[in-house]
Coordinates of C-alpha atoms in Angstrom, one line a residue:
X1 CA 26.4 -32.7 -208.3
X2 CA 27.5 -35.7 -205.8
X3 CA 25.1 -37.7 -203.5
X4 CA 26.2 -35.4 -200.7
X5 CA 25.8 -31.4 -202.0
X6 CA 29.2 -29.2 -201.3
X7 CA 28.2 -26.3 -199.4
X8 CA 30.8 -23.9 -198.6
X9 CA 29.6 -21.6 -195.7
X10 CA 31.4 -18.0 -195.3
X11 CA 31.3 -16.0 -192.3
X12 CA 33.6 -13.8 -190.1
X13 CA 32.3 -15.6 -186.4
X14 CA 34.0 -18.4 -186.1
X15 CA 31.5 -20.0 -183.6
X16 CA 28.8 -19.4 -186.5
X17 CA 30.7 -21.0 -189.1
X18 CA 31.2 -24.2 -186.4
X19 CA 28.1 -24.3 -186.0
X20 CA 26.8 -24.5 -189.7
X21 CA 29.1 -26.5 -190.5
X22 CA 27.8 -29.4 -187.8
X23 CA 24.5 -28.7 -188.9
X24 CA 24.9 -29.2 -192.3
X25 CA 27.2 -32.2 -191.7
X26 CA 24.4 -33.7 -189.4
X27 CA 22.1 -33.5 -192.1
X28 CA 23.8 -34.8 -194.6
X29 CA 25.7 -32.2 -196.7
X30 CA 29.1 -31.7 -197.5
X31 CA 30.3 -28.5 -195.5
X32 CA 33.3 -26.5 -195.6
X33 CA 34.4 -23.3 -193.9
X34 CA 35.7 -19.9 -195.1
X35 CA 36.7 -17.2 -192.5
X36 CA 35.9 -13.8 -194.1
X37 CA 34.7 -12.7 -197.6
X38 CA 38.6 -13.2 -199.2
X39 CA 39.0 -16.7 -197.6
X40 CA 35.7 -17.4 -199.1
X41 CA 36.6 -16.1 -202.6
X42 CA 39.6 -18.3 -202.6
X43 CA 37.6 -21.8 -201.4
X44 CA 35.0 -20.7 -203.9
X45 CA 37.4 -20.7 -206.6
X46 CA 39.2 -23.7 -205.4
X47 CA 36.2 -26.3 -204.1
X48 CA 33.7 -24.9 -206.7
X49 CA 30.7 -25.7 -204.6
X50 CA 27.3 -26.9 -205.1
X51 CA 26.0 -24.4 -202.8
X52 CA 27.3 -21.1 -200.9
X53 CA 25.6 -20.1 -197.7
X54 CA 27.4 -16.4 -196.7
X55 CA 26.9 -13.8 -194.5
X56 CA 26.7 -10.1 -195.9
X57 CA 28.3 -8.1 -193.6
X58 CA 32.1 -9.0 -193.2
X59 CA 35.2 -6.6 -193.8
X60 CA 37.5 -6.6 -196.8
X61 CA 34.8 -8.6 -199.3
X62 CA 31.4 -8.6 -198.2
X63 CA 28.5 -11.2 -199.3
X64 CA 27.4 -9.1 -202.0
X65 CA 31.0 -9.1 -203.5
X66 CA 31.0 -13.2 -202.7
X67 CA 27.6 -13.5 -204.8
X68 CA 29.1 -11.3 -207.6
X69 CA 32.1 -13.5 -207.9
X70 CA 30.3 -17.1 -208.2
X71 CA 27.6 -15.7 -210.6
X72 CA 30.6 -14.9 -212.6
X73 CA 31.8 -18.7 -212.0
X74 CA 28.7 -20.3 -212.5
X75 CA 25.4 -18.4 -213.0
X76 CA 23.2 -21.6 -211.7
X77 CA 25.1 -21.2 -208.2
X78 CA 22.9 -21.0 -205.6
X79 CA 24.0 -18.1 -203.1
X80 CA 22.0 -18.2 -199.8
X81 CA 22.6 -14.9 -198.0
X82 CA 23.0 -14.4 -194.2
X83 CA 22.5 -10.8 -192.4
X84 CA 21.3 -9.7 -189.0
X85 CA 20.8 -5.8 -190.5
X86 CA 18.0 -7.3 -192.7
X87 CA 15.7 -4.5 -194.2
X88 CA 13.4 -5.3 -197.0
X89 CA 15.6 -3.0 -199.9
X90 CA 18.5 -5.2 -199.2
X91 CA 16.3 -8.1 -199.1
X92 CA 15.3 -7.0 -203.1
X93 CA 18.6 -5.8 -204.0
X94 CA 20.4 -9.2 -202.9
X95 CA 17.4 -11.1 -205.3
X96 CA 17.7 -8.9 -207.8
X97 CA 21.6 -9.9 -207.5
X98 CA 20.7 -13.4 -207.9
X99 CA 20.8 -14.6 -204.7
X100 CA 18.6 -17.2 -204.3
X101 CA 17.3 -16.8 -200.5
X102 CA 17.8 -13.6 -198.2
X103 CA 17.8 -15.3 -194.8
X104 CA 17.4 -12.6 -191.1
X105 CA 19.8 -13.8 -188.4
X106 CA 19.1 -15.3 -185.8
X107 CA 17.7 -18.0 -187.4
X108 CA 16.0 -21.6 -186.9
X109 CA 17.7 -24.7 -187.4
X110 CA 15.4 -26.4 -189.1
X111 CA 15.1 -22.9 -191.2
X112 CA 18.2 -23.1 -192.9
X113 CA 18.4 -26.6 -193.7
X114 CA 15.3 -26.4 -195.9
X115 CA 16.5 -23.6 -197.3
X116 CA 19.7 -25.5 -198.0
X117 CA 18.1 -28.6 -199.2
X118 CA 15.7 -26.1 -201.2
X119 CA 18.9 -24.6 -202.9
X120 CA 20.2 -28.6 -203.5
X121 CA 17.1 -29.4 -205.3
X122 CA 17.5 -26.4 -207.8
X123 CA 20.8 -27.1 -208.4
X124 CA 19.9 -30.7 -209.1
X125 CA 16.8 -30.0 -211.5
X126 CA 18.9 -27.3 -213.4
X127 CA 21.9 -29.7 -213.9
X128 CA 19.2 -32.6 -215.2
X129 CA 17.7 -30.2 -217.2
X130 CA 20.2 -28.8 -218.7
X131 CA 21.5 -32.3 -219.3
X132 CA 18.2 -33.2 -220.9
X133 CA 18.5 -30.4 -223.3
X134 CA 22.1 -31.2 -224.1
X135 CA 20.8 -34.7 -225.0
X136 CA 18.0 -33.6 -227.1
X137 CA 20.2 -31.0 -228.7
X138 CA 22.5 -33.7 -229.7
X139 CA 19.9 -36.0 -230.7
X140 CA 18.8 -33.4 -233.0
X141 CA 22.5 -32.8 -234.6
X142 CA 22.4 -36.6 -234.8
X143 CA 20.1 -36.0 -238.1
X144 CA 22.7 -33.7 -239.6
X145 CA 25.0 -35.8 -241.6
X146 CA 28.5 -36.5 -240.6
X147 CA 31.6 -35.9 -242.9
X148 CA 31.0 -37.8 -246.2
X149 CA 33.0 -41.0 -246.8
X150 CA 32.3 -45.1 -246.3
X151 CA 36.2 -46.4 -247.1
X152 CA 37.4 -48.3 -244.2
X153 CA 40.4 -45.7 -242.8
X154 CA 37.6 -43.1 -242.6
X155 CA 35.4 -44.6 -241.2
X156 CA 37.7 -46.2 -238.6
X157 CA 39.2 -42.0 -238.2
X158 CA 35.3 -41.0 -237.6
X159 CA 34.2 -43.8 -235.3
X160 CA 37.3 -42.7 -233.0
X161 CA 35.9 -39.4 -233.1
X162 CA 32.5 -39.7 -232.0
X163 CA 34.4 -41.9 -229.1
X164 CA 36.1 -39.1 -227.9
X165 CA 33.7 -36.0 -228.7
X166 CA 31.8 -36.3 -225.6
X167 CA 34.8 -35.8 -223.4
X168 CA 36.9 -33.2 -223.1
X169 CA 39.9 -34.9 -224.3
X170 CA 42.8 -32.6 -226.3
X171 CA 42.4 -34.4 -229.9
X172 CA 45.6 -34.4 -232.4
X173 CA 43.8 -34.8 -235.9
X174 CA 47.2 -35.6 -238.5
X175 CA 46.9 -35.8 -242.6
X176 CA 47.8 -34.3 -245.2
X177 CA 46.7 -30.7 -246.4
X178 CA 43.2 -31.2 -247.8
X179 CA 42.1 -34.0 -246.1
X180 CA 39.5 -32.6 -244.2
X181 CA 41.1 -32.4 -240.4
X182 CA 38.5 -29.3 -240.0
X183 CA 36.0 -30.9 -240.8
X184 CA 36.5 -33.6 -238.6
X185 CA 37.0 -31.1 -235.9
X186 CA 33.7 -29.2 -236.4
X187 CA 32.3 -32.5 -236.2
X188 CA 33.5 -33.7 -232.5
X189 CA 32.4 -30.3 -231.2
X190 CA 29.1 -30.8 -233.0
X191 CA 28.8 -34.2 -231.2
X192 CA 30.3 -32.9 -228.1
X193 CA 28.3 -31.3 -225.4
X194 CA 30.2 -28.2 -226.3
X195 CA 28.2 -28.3 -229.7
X196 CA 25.9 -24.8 -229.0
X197 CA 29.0 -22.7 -228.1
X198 CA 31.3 -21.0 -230.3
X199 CA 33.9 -23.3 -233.0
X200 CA 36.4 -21.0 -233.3
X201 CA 39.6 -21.7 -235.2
X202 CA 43.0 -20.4 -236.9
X203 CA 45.9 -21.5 -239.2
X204 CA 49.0 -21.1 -236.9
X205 CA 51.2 -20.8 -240.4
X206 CA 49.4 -18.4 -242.0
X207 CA 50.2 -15.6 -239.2
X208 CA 53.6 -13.9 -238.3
X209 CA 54.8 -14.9 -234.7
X210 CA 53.5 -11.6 -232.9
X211 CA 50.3 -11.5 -234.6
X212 CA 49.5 -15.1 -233.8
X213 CA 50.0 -14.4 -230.1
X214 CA 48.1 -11.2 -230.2
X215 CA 45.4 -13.7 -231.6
X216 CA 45.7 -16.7 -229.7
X217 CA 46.0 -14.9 -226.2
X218 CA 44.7 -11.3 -227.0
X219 CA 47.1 -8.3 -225.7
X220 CA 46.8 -5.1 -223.2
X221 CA 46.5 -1.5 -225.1
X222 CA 49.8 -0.3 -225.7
X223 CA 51.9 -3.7 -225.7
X224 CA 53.1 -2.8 -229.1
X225 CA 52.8 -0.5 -232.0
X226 CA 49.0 -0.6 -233.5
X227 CA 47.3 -1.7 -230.1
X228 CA 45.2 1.2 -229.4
X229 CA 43.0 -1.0 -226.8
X230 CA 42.8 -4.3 -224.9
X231 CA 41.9 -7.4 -227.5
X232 CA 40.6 -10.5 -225.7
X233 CA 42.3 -13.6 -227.5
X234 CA 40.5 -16.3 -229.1
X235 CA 41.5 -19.0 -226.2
X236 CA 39.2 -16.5 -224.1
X237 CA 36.8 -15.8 -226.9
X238 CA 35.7 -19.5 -227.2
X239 CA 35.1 -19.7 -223.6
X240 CA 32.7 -22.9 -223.4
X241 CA 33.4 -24.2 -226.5
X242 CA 36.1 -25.5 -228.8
X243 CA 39.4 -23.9 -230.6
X244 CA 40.6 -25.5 -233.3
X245 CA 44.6 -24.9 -233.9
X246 CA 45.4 -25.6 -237.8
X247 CA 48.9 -26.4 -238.6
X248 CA 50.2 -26.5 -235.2
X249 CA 53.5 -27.8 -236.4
X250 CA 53.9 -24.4 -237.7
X251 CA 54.8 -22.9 -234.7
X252 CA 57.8 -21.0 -233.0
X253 CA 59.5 -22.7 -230.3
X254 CA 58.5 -19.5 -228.4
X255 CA 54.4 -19.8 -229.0
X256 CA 54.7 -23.6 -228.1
X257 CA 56.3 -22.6 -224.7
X258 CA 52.7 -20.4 -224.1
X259 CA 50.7 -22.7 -225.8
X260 CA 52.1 -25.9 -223.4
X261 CA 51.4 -23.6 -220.3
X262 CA 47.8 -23.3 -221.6
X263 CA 47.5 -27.2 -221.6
X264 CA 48.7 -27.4 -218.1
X265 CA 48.0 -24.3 -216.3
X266 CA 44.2 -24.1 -218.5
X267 CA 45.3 -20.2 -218.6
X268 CA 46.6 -17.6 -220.6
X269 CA 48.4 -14.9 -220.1
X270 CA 47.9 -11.7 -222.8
X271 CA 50.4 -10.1 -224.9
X272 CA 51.8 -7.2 -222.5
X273 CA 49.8 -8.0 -219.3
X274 CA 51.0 -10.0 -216.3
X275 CA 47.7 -11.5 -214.7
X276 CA 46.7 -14.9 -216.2
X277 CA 43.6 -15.1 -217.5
X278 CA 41.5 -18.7 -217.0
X279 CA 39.8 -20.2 -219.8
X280 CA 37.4 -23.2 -220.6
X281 CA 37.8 -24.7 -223.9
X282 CA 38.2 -27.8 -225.6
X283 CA 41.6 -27.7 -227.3
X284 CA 41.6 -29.6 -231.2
X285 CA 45.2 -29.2 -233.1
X286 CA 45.7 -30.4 -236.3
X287 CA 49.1 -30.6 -238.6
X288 CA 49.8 -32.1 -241.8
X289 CA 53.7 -32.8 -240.4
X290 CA 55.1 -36.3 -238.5
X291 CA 55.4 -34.4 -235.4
X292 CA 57.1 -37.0 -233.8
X293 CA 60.0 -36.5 -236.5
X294 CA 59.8 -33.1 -236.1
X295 CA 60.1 -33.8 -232.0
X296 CA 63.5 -35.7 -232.8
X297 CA 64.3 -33.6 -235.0
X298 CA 64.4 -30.6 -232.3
X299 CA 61.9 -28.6 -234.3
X300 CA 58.6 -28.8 -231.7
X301 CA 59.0 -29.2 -228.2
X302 CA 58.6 -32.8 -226.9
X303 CA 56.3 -32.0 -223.6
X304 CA 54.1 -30.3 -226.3
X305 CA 53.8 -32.5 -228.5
X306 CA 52.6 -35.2 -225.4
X307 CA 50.2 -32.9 -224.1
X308 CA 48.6 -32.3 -227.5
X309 CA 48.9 -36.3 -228.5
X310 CA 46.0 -37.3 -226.1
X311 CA 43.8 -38.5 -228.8
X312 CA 45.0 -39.1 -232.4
X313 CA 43.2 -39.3 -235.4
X314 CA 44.9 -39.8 -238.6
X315 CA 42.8 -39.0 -241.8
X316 CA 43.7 -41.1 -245.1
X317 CA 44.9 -39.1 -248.0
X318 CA 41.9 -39.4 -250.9
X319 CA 44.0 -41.9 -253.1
X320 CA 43.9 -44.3 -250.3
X321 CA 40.1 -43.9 -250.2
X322 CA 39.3 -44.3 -253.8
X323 CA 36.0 -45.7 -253.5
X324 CA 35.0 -42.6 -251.5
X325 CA 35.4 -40.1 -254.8
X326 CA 32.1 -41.1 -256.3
X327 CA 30.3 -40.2 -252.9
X328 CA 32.4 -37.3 -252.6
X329 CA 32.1 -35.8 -256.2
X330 CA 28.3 -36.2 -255.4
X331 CA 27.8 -34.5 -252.6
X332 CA 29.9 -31.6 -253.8
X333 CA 27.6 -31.8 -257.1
X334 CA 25.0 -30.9 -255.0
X335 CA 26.5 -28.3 -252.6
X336 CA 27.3 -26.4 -255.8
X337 CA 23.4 -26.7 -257.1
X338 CA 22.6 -25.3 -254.0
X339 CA 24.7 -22.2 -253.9
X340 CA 23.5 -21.5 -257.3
X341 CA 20.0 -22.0 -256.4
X342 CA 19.5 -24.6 -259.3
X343 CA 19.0 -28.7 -259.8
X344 CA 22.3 -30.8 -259.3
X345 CA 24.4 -31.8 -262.6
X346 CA 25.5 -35.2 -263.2
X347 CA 29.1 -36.5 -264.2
X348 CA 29.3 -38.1 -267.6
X349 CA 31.2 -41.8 -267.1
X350 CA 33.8 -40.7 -268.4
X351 CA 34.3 -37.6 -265.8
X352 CA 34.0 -40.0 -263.3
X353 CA 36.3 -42.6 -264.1
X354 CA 38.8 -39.6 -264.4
X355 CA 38.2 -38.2 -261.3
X356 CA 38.7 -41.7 -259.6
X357 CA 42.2 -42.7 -261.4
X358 CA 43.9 -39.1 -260.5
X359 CA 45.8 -39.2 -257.6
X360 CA 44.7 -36.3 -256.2
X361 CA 47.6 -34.5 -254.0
X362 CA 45.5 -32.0 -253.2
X363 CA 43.0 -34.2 -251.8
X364 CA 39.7 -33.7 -250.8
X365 CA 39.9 -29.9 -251.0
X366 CA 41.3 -30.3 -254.8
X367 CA 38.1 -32.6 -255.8
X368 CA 35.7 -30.0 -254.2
X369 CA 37.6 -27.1 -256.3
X370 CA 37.4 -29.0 -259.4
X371 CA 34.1 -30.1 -259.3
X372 CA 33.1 -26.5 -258.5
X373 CA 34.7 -25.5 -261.2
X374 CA 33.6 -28.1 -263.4
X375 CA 29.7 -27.0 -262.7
X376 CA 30.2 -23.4 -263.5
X377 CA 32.0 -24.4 -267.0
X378 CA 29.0 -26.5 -267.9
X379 CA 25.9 -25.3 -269.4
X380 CA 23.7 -27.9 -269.2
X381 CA 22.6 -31.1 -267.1
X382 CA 26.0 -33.5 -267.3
X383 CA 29.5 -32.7 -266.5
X384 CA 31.7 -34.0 -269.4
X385 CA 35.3 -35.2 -268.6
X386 CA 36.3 -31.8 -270.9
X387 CA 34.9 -29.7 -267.8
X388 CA 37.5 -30.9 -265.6
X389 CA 40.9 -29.1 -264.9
X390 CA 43.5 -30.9 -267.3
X391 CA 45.8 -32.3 -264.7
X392 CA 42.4 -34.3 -263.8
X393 CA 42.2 -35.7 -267.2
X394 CA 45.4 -35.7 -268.9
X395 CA 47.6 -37.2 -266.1
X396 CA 49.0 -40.8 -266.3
X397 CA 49.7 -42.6 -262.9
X398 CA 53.3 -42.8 -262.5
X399 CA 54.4 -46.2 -261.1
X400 CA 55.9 -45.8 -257.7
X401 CA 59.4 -46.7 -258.6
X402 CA 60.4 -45.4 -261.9
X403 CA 64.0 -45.2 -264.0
X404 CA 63.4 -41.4 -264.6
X405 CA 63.1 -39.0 -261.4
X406 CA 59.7 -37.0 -261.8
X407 CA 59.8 -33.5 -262.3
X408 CA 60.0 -31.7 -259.1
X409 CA 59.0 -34.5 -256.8
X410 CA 57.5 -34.0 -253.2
X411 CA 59.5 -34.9 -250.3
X412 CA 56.7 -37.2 -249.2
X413 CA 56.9 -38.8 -253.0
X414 CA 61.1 -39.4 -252.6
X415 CA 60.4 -40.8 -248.8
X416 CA 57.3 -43.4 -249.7
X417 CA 59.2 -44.2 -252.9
X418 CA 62.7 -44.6 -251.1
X419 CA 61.1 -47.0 -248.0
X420 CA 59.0 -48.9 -250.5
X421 CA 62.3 -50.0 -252.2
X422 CA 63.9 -51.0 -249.0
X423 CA 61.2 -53.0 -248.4
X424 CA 60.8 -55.0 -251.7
X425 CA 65.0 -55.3 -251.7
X426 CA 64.6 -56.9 -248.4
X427 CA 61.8 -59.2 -249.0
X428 CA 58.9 -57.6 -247.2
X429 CA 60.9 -58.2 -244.0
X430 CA 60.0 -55.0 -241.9
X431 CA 62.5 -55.3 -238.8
X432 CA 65.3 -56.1 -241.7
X433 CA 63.5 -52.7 -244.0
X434 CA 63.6 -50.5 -240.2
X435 CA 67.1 -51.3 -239.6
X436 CA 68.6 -50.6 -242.6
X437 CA 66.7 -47.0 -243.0
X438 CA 67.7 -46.6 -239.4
X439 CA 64.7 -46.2 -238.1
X440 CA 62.5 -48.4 -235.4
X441 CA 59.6 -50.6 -236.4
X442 CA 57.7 -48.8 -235.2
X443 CA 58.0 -46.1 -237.2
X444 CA 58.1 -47.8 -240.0
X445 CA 55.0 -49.1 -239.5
X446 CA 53.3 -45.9 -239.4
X447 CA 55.0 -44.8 -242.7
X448 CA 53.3 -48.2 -244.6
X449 CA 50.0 -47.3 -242.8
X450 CA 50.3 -43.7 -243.8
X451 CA 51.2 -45.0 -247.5
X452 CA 48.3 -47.5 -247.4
X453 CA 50.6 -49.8 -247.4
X454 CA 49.5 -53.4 -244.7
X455 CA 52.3 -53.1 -241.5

C-alpha cells in the first residue's frame, strides 16, 4: 500500500460521492469515484484499491454484490458499507459478509474518516504481516538445501536464480534433457514469495495437441467427445503460485498462439467457452531445443519466444561439470538409503572413477538411475564398479574428432564435432569459424559456451 491509501467510494448520488471524495482528499487519501454498483465493479477491477467505501442500496449491483466481488479479488480488502435503511440484521449480515464497518447515513465527518483511517491501518498491519511471515517462511526454506552441485556453470545458473526468484519475472531455463531444469524450477518458486502455493507442472511433448489445451486452459462440458463436465485448466489451478511448462519447444504453432495471449493478456480462455478467464501465476518454461534456431527456422513463433526469454538460465550438461559427480553420486547414495529405510552404501574407487570418466548423455537423471540401480544390486556396504550399468563401465571416451563416424551419432554430437573442426582449421579465429559456418558470432559463441568450450 502507497503513502496515500486508494479508496474508491461507490454511490448512486452524485453530490455524496463529491463530497467524499473532497473529504477523503482533504485528509489525505487517495479518492476516486464510481457512479452506481456496475461503474464501481469495473473501477474495482481496474484501480484495485486499498480501500472501498460503498453504499448498499443502489440499482443494477447493490453494495452487498460490490463486497462479494472484492472479497473474491482480495479477501484482506476492507469494504466500509454505507446505508440510510440501517437495521441491526443487515448490520450482521453485511459483517458476517466480511465487511469490515456497517456505517448509518447521515453520518459525521469526522466519523467516517476514522473509520477510513481505521480500515488503512488494517490493511497496512495485514500486508506487514503477511510480509513478515513470507520472510520467515523463506528464512525457514533457506535451511533446506538447494540443488546439489559446486562446478562454476552451476553455480553461476543458480546464483541467477535466486536473483530472479523473488520477482515475478517469466524464467526460460535451457539444457539438455536430464539436466535438472525442474529442479531448478522448484527451487525459484521455493525461494520466491510464491513458495506456499501450489508448483504445478507438465511436459508439453508428452501430450497430443487437444489434450494439452484441455490441460493447460481446462474446457466447458461438452466441447468435445469425453467432456462430460467443466475442467478448470492448470493455468487456473496454480492460481497464486507457479506453472512450470517442460519442453515448451514442443509445441504446435496453434498452442503457442494461446499460450502468447496468456503472457500478454495474463488470461485464458477454455477449450469450448468464450469468456476469458484471469489468472495469477508465475510462468517457468523450460526446453532442451536452441529456440532461437528453431525461431529462424520458422518452427516457434518469434513474439513467443521474446515473451518467454525474460530471464534465461542455461544449465551445463554433467560432462561439463565433472567435478560435480562425486557430490552428486553421494547425495543420491543417500536418497536411496532413505527410501529403503537403511544406512547409505559407499562407492568402491573404482565405481567412482567410472562414474566420473563416462560422458554421461543422459545426464544427471542417468547418474541418479544408475546409482539407484547400483544400490539395489548390492548386498552389502560398498558399491563395486560391477554394480554399475555396463555402458558406465565399459565405455571408452571417443576423441571429439575421429577417422571412423560413430555408430548412430546424435545431432548435437555431428554439430559440436562439425564447428569444433571449423574452429581448429581456422586457427581459433571465431569471426573467421562464424563466417564460414554461416552463422553470426554470436551464435557461435553460445555453441562453444554450450560445448564448454571458452568464446
Amino acid at each position: 500500500m502507497t503513502n496515500k491509501p486508494t479508496v474508491l467510494v461507490v454511490d448512486d448520488e452524485t453530490s455524496i460521492l463529491e463530497s467524499v471524495r473532497i473529504l477523503l482528499k482533504t485528509e489525505g487519501f487517495h479518492p476516486h469515484v464510481a457512479h452506481g454498483g456496475k461503474a464501481g465493479l469495473e473501477k474495482l477491477e481496474e484501480l484495485r484499491p486499498d480501500i472501498v467505501v460503498s453504499d448498499v442500496r443502489m440499482p443494477g449491483v447493490d453494495g452487498l454484490q460490490l463486497l462479494a466481488a472484492a472479497r473474491a479479488q482480495d479477501p484482506a480488502l476492507p469494504v466500509v458499507l454505507m446505508t440510510a435503511q440501517a437495521t441491526l440484521q443487515s448490520a450482521i449480515q453485511a459483517v458476517n459478509d466480511g465487511a469490515f464497518y456497517y456505517l448509518q447515513k447521515p453520518f459525521r465527518n469526522d466519523e467516517l474518516v476514522a473509520i477510513v483511517r481505521r480500515a488503512a491501518e488494517t490493511r497496512s498491519l495485514r500486508a506487514e504481516n503477511q510480509r513478515l511471515t513470507q520472510e520467515i517462511k523463506r528464512r525457514e526454506r533457506g535451511g533446506v538445501v538447494p540443488p546439489a552441485g559446486q562446478a562454476r556453470l552451476w553455480r553461476e545458473a543458480l546464483r541467477l536464480a535466486e536473483t530472479v526468484a523473488p520477482t515475478d519475472s517469466t524464467v526460460l531455463v535451457t539444457g539438455e534433457s536430464g539436466t535438472g531444469k525442474e529442479v531448478v524450477a522448484r527451487w525459484i518458486h521455493e525461494q520466491s514469495a510464491r513458495g506456499e502455493a501450489t508448483f504445478a507442472s507438465i511436459n508439453c511433448g508428452a501430450l497430443p495437441e487437444s489434450l494439452l489445451e484441455s490441460e493447460l486452459f481446462g474446457h466447458t462440458k461438452g466441447s468435445f467427445t469425453g467432456a462430460v463436465k467443466d475442467k478448470q485448466g492448470l493455468f487456473a489451478a496454480a492460481g497464486g503460485g507457479t506453472f512450470f511448462l517442460d519442453e515448451i519447444g514442443e509445441t504446435t504453432p496453434a498452442t503457442q498462439v494461446k499460450l502468447l495471449r496468456v503472457l500478454q493478456q495474463r488470461e485464458v480462455i477454455p477449450v469450448g467457452a468464450t469468456d476469458p478467464v484471469a489468472i495469477d501465476v508465475r510462468l517457468v518454461a523450460a526446453t532442451n531445443r536452441d529456440l532461437e534456431e528453431e525461431v529462424r527456422r520458422g518452427a516457434f513463433r518469434g513474439d513467443l519466444y521474446y515473451r518467454l526469454n525474460v530471464i534465461a538460465i542455461h544449465l551445463p550438461p554433467l560432462r561439463e561439470r565433472r567435478d560435480d559427480i562425486p557430490l552428486l553420486a553421494d547425495h543420491f547414495l543417500r536418497v536411496a538409503a532413505s527410501r529403503r529405510d537403511e544406512a547409505a552404501k559407499a562407492l568402491a574407487p573404482a565405481a567412482l572413477d567410472a562414474l566420473v570418466a563416462y560422458q554421461w548423455p543422459g545426464n544427471v537423471r542417468e547418474l541418479e538411475n544408475a546409482i539407484e540401480r547400483a544400490v539395489i544390486l548390492t548386498p552389502g556396504d560398498v558399491v563395486p564398479a560391477a554394480a554399475l550399468p555396463e555402458r558406465v563401465t565399459e565405455r571408452k571416451v571417443e576423441p571429439l574428432v575421429t577417422e571412423r563416424t560413430p555408430t548412430s551419432p546424435t545431432l548435437e554430437a555431428i554439430e559440436r564435432a562439425y564447428v569444433t573442426w571449423v574452429l581448429q582449421n581456422e586457427g581459433g579465429n571465431k569471426s573467421r569459424a562464424a563466417e564460414v559456418l554461416g552463422i553470426d558470432p554470436s551464435t557461435l559463441y553460445r555453441k562453444l559456451a554450450r560445448y564448454g568450450v571458452e568464446a
